[in-house]
Short mmCIF file of C-alpha atoms in Angstrom, two decimals:
data_model
loop_
_atom_site.label_atom_id
_atom_site.label_comp_id
_atom_site.label_asym_id
_atom_site.label_seq_id
_atom_site.Cartn_x
_atom_site.Cartn_y
_atom_site.Cartn_z
CA UNK A 1 -169.01 -134.79 50.92
CA UNK A 2 -169.91 -137.82 53.08
CA UNK A 3 -167.59 -140.74 53.92
CA UNK A 4 -168.90 -142.90 51.10
CA UNK A 5 -168.30 -140.19 48.53
CA UNK A 6 -164.84 -139.53 49.96
CA UNK A 7 -163.88 -143.19 49.71
CA UNK A 8 -165.09 -143.50 46.12
CA UNK A 9 -163.13 -140.37 45.27
CA UNK A 10 -160.05 -141.90 46.88
CA UNK A 11 -160.43 -145.04 44.76
CA UNK A 12 -160.76 -142.89 41.65
CA UNK A 13 -157.67 -140.85 42.52
CA UNK A 14 -155.54 -143.95 43.05
CA UNK A 15 -156.78 -145.60 39.86
CA UNK A 16 -156.24 -142.50 37.72
CA UNK A 17 -152.79 -141.79 39.16
CA UNK A 18 -151.65 -145.40 38.73
CA UNK A 19 -152.91 -145.44 35.15
CA UNK A 20 -151.49 -142.04 34.16
CA UNK A 21 -148.03 -142.76 35.62
CA UNK A 22 -148.01 -146.49 34.82
CA UNK A 23 -147.25 -147.32 38.44
CA UNK A 24 -148.76 -149.51 41.16
CA UNK A 25 -150.65 -147.97 44.09
CA UNK A 26 -152.34 -149.44 47.14
CA UNK A 27 -155.07 -148.51 49.58
CA UNK A 28 -154.77 -149.11 53.30
CA UNK A 29 -156.58 -152.10 54.79
CA UNK A 30 -160.32 -151.86 54.15
CA UNK A 31 -163.17 -153.44 56.09
CA UNK A 32 -166.01 -155.42 54.50
CA UNK A 33 -168.27 -152.40 53.98
CA UNK A 34 -165.48 -150.42 52.35
CA UNK A 35 -164.53 -153.33 50.11
CA UNK A 36 -168.16 -153.78 49.11
CA UNK A 37 -168.24 -150.13 48.01
CA UNK A 38 -165.26 -150.82 45.76
CA UNK A 39 -166.86 -153.96 44.30
CA UNK A 40 -170.07 -152.06 43.54
CA UNK A 41 -168.10 -149.43 41.63
CA UNK A 42 -165.57 -151.82 40.09
CA UNK A 43 -166.70 -151.12 36.54
CA UNK A 44 -165.56 -147.52 36.99
CA UNK A 45 -161.98 -148.78 37.19
CA UNK A 46 -162.08 -151.22 34.28
CA UNK A 47 -159.33 -149.29 32.48
CA UNK A 48 -156.75 -150.50 35.02
CA UNK A 49 -155.93 -153.86 36.60
CA UNK A 50 -157.12 -154.25 40.18
CA UNK A 51 -157.21 -156.99 42.78
CA UNK A 52 -157.37 -157.39 46.56
CA UNK A 53 -155.37 -159.22 49.23
CA UNK A 54 -155.19 -159.26 53.00
CA UNK A 55 -152.09 -161.31 53.69
CA UNK A 56 -153.59 -164.80 53.41
CA UNK A 57 -156.58 -166.60 51.95
CA UNK A 58 -159.91 -165.85 53.68
CA UNK A 59 -158.73 -162.61 55.28
CA UNK A 60 -161.62 -160.17 55.65
CA UNK A 61 -159.67 -156.94 55.83
CA UNK A 62 -157.92 -156.37 52.50
CA UNK A 63 -155.87 -153.92 50.48
CA UNK A 64 -156.78 -152.96 46.92
CA UNK A 65 -153.95 -152.90 44.38
CA UNK A 66 -154.26 -150.58 41.38
CA UNK A 67 -151.87 -151.22 38.50
CA UNK A 68 -149.07 -153.75 37.99
CA UNK A 69 -150.38 -156.99 39.49
CA UNK A 70 -146.86 -158.44 39.60
CA UNK A 71 -145.71 -156.08 42.34
CA UNK A 72 -146.02 -157.47 45.87
CA UNK A 73 -148.46 -156.12 48.41
CA UNK A 74 -146.89 -154.01 51.20
CA UNK A 75 -148.04 -156.47 53.87
CA UNK A 76 -146.07 -157.96 56.76
CA UNK A 77 -147.12 -160.53 59.34
CA UNK A 78 -146.11 -160.10 62.98
CA UNK A 79 -146.13 -163.07 65.35
CA UNK A 80 -146.95 -161.99 68.91
CA UNK A 81 -146.41 -164.51 71.70
CA UNK A 82 -146.08 -164.43 75.50
CA UNK A 83 -142.53 -164.63 76.83
CA UNK A 84 -143.75 -167.03 79.55
CA UNK A 85 -146.81 -168.73 78.14
CA UNK A 86 -147.79 -170.61 81.32
CA UNK A 87 -148.12 -167.29 83.18
CA UNK A 88 -149.99 -165.54 80.36
CA UNK A 89 -153.38 -163.91 80.72
CA UNK A 90 -156.14 -165.25 78.52
CA UNK A 91 -155.68 -163.08 75.45
CA UNK A 92 -158.39 -162.44 72.88
CA UNK A 93 -158.64 -160.65 69.54
CA UNK A 94 -159.90 -157.58 71.39
CA UNK A 95 -156.90 -157.62 73.73
CA UNK A 96 -154.35 -157.74 70.90
CA UNK A 97 -156.19 -155.08 68.89
CA UNK A 98 -156.54 -152.84 71.94
CA UNK A 99 -152.82 -153.09 72.73
CA UNK A 100 -151.95 -152.09 69.15
CA UNK A 101 -154.42 -149.20 69.06
CA UNK A 102 -153.08 -147.97 72.42
CA UNK A 103 -149.73 -147.46 70.71
CA UNK A 104 -151.40 -144.88 68.48
CA UNK A 105 -151.61 -147.22 65.49
CA UNK A 106 -154.51 -146.51 63.15
CA UNK A 107 -156.89 -149.38 62.41
CA UNK A 108 -156.52 -148.95 58.64
CA UNK A 109 -152.83 -149.92 58.88
CA UNK A 110 -153.81 -153.28 60.41
CA UNK A 111 -155.37 -156.26 58.70
CA UNK A 112 -156.81 -159.40 60.23
CA UNK A 113 -155.59 -160.59 63.63
CA UNK A 114 -155.52 -164.39 63.93
CA UNK A 115 -155.55 -165.59 67.54
CA UNK A 116 -154.87 -169.05 68.94
CA UNK A 117 -153.82 -170.11 72.45
CA UNK A 118 -152.83 -166.62 73.60
CA UNK A 119 -150.69 -166.00 70.52
CA UNK A 120 -151.55 -163.78 67.55
CA UNK A 121 -150.53 -163.33 63.95
CA UNK A 122 -151.16 -159.74 62.89
CA UNK A 123 -151.17 -158.56 59.28
CA UNK A 124 -150.06 -154.96 58.93
CA UNK A 125 -148.61 -152.52 56.42
CA UNK A 126 -144.86 -152.92 55.94
CA UNK A 127 -144.42 -149.37 57.21
CA UNK A 128 -145.83 -150.35 60.62
CA UNK A 129 -144.01 -153.65 61.15
CA UNK A 130 -140.81 -152.36 62.79
CA UNK A 131 -142.77 -149.89 64.93
CA UNK A 132 -144.89 -152.72 66.32
CA UNK A 133 -141.86 -154.91 66.99
CA UNK A 134 -139.99 -152.07 68.71
CA UNK A 135 -142.87 -150.76 70.82
CA UNK A 136 -145.34 -153.54 71.64
CA UNK A 137 -144.05 -155.33 74.75
CA UNK A 138 -147.20 -156.09 76.70
CA UNK A 139 -150.78 -157.21 76.07
CA UNK A 140 -152.95 -156.78 79.16
CA UNK A 141 -150.55 -157.81 81.95
CA UNK A 142 -148.65 -160.30 79.80
CA UNK A 143 -145.11 -159.57 78.61
CA UNK A 144 -144.88 -160.50 74.95
CA UNK A 145 -142.36 -160.86 72.15
CA UNK A 146 -142.90 -159.77 68.52
CA UNK A 147 -141.17 -160.85 65.33
CA UNK A 148 -141.82 -160.81 61.60
CA UNK A 149 -142.72 -164.14 60.06
CA UNK A 150 -143.62 -165.69 56.72
CA UNK A 151 -144.58 -168.97 58.36
CA UNK A 152 -148.13 -169.10 59.69
CA UNK A 153 -149.32 -172.52 60.90
CA UNK A 154 -152.15 -173.90 58.79
CA UNK A 155 -154.02 -174.70 61.99
CA UNK A 156 -154.29 -170.95 62.56
CA UNK A 157 -154.80 -169.84 58.95
CA UNK A 158 -157.46 -172.45 58.36
CA UNK A 159 -158.90 -173.05 61.81
CA UNK A 160 -161.99 -174.74 60.44
CA UNK A 161 -164.49 -177.24 61.78
CA UNK A 162 -166.73 -179.20 59.42
CA UNK A 163 -170.41 -179.29 60.26
CA UNK A 164 -173.17 -181.37 58.65
CA UNK A 165 -176.61 -179.78 58.64
CA UNK A 166 -180.09 -180.38 57.28
CA UNK A 167 -181.57 -177.37 55.49
CA UNK A 168 -185.00 -176.77 53.97
CA UNK A 169 -183.38 -175.13 50.93
CA UNK A 170 -180.15 -173.64 49.61
CA UNK A 171 -181.43 -170.09 50.05
CA UNK A 172 -179.09 -167.88 52.02
CA UNK A 173 -181.60 -167.25 54.81
CA UNK A 174 -182.30 -170.97 55.20
CA UNK A 175 -178.62 -171.92 55.38
CA UNK A 176 -177.82 -169.15 57.88
CA UNK A 177 -180.75 -170.35 60.01
CA UNK A 178 -179.25 -173.82 60.23
CA UNK A 179 -175.64 -172.72 60.71
CA UNK A 180 -176.38 -170.34 63.60
CA UNK A 181 -179.57 -171.95 64.91
CA UNK A 182 -181.74 -168.95 64.07
CA UNK A 183 -185.35 -168.87 63.02
CA UNK A 184 -185.93 -168.10 59.36
CA UNK A 185 -187.34 -164.67 60.25
CA UNK A 186 -184.26 -163.88 62.36
CA UNK A 187 -181.98 -164.77 59.46
CA UNK A 188 -183.99 -162.59 57.11
CA UNK A 189 -183.74 -159.68 59.54
CA UNK A 190 -179.97 -160.07 59.79
CA UNK A 191 -179.75 -159.92 56.00
CA UNK A 192 -182.00 -156.83 55.94
CA UNK A 193 -179.75 -155.26 58.57
CA UNK A 194 -176.86 -155.48 56.08
CA UNK A 195 -174.82 -157.83 58.25
CA UNK A 196 -174.27 -160.61 55.71
CA UNK A 197 -171.47 -160.72 53.14
CA UNK A 198 -170.96 -163.41 50.52
CA UNK A 199 -167.42 -163.63 49.13
CA UNK A 200 -166.69 -160.20 50.57
CA UNK A 201 -169.72 -158.56 48.98
CA UNK A 202 -172.74 -157.31 50.90
CA UNK A 203 -175.74 -159.54 50.16
CA UNK A 204 -179.24 -158.22 50.83
CA UNK A 205 -181.04 -160.96 48.90
CA UNK A 206 -182.69 -163.52 51.20
CA UNK A 207 -183.24 -165.91 48.30
CA UNK A 208 -179.65 -165.92 47.07
CA UNK A 209 -178.71 -169.55 46.35
CA UNK A 210 -175.48 -170.46 48.10
CA UNK A 211 -172.92 -172.26 45.96
CA UNK A 212 -169.95 -174.50 46.73
CA UNK A 213 -166.97 -172.48 48.00
CA UNK A 214 -169.10 -169.42 48.85
CA UNK A 215 -167.63 -167.75 51.94
CA UNK A 216 -170.41 -166.26 54.08
CA UNK A 217 -169.65 -163.73 56.81
CA UNK A 218 -172.35 -162.83 59.35
CA UNK A 219 -171.22 -159.77 61.29
CA UNK A 220 -171.15 -160.47 64.99
CA UNK A 221 -171.50 -164.24 64.52
CA UNK A 222 -168.62 -165.49 62.42
CA UNK A 223 -167.81 -166.92 59.03
CA UNK A 224 -168.32 -170.19 57.19
CA UNK A 225 -167.68 -171.76 53.80
CA UNK A 226 -170.54 -173.56 52.10
CA UNK A 227 -168.84 -176.76 51.00
CA UNK A 228 -171.39 -178.98 49.28
CA UNK A 229 -174.75 -180.72 49.19
CA UNK A 230 -174.22 -184.22 50.53
CA UNK A 231 -177.58 -185.54 49.37
CA UNK A 232 -181.30 -184.82 49.27
CA UNK A 233 -183.75 -186.33 51.73
CA UNK A 234 -187.00 -188.03 50.81
CA UNK A 235 -188.82 -184.96 52.13
CA UNK A 236 -187.00 -182.67 49.70
CA UNK A 237 -184.58 -181.19 52.23
CA UNK A 238 -180.82 -180.89 51.81
CA UNK A 239 -178.08 -182.49 53.83
CA UNK A 240 -175.25 -179.99 53.53
CA UNK A 241 -171.65 -179.64 54.64
CA UNK A 242 -170.27 -176.31 55.83
CA UNK A 243 -166.84 -175.38 57.18
CA UNK A 244 -167.00 -173.13 60.22
CA UNK A 245 -164.14 -170.76 61.11
CA UNK A 246 -163.47 -171.14 64.83
#
């Protein structure tokens, strides 16, 4: 049994157990490819309520909930900050993730890591929160402090920059070309390489028409929200507004 088959089987086991016992069960954090596998097989679980959540809106790594949708997700948020910020190393997403993994923490117990100005907000399973707080005391050479929090600054949750662009069409490949300054053929290759997700679902259709509020993730490049068409030009092109995650 390959990894894909094992994951589908795991989804089935959780759904069937939650339904049979009338309880609520959760997966660990899943990446975009794993979530897409769930979405593609979602009809198989139509007999039970399901939804997904990663700790905040626009999180990429999410948990699936099978059963009672009124029960809270087992997700905590840990704020990690340098004790002496002016003496801190420059800390990146990779640095924070590496420090957590070096503690022996498995990636599937961690959600998104939001980084800004050498601080991080880490979503994790409730079961890992106290372990992280008790054991993580350094990232690179920087001494840090950890605490649980329910208050995440909007500037970090929604670190977005608006960008106005001119696109030949509203096709996915055309919009990606403008957003990331690619040629049309490069954008099409990225889509063929299965690196593009729309609203958390893998999209392999170059001609997909992007719609307002679509969230597009391009692996290795970033993420943006297609906001709106501002107007049409006399040459039949589109002036569009996108919101870039930075």
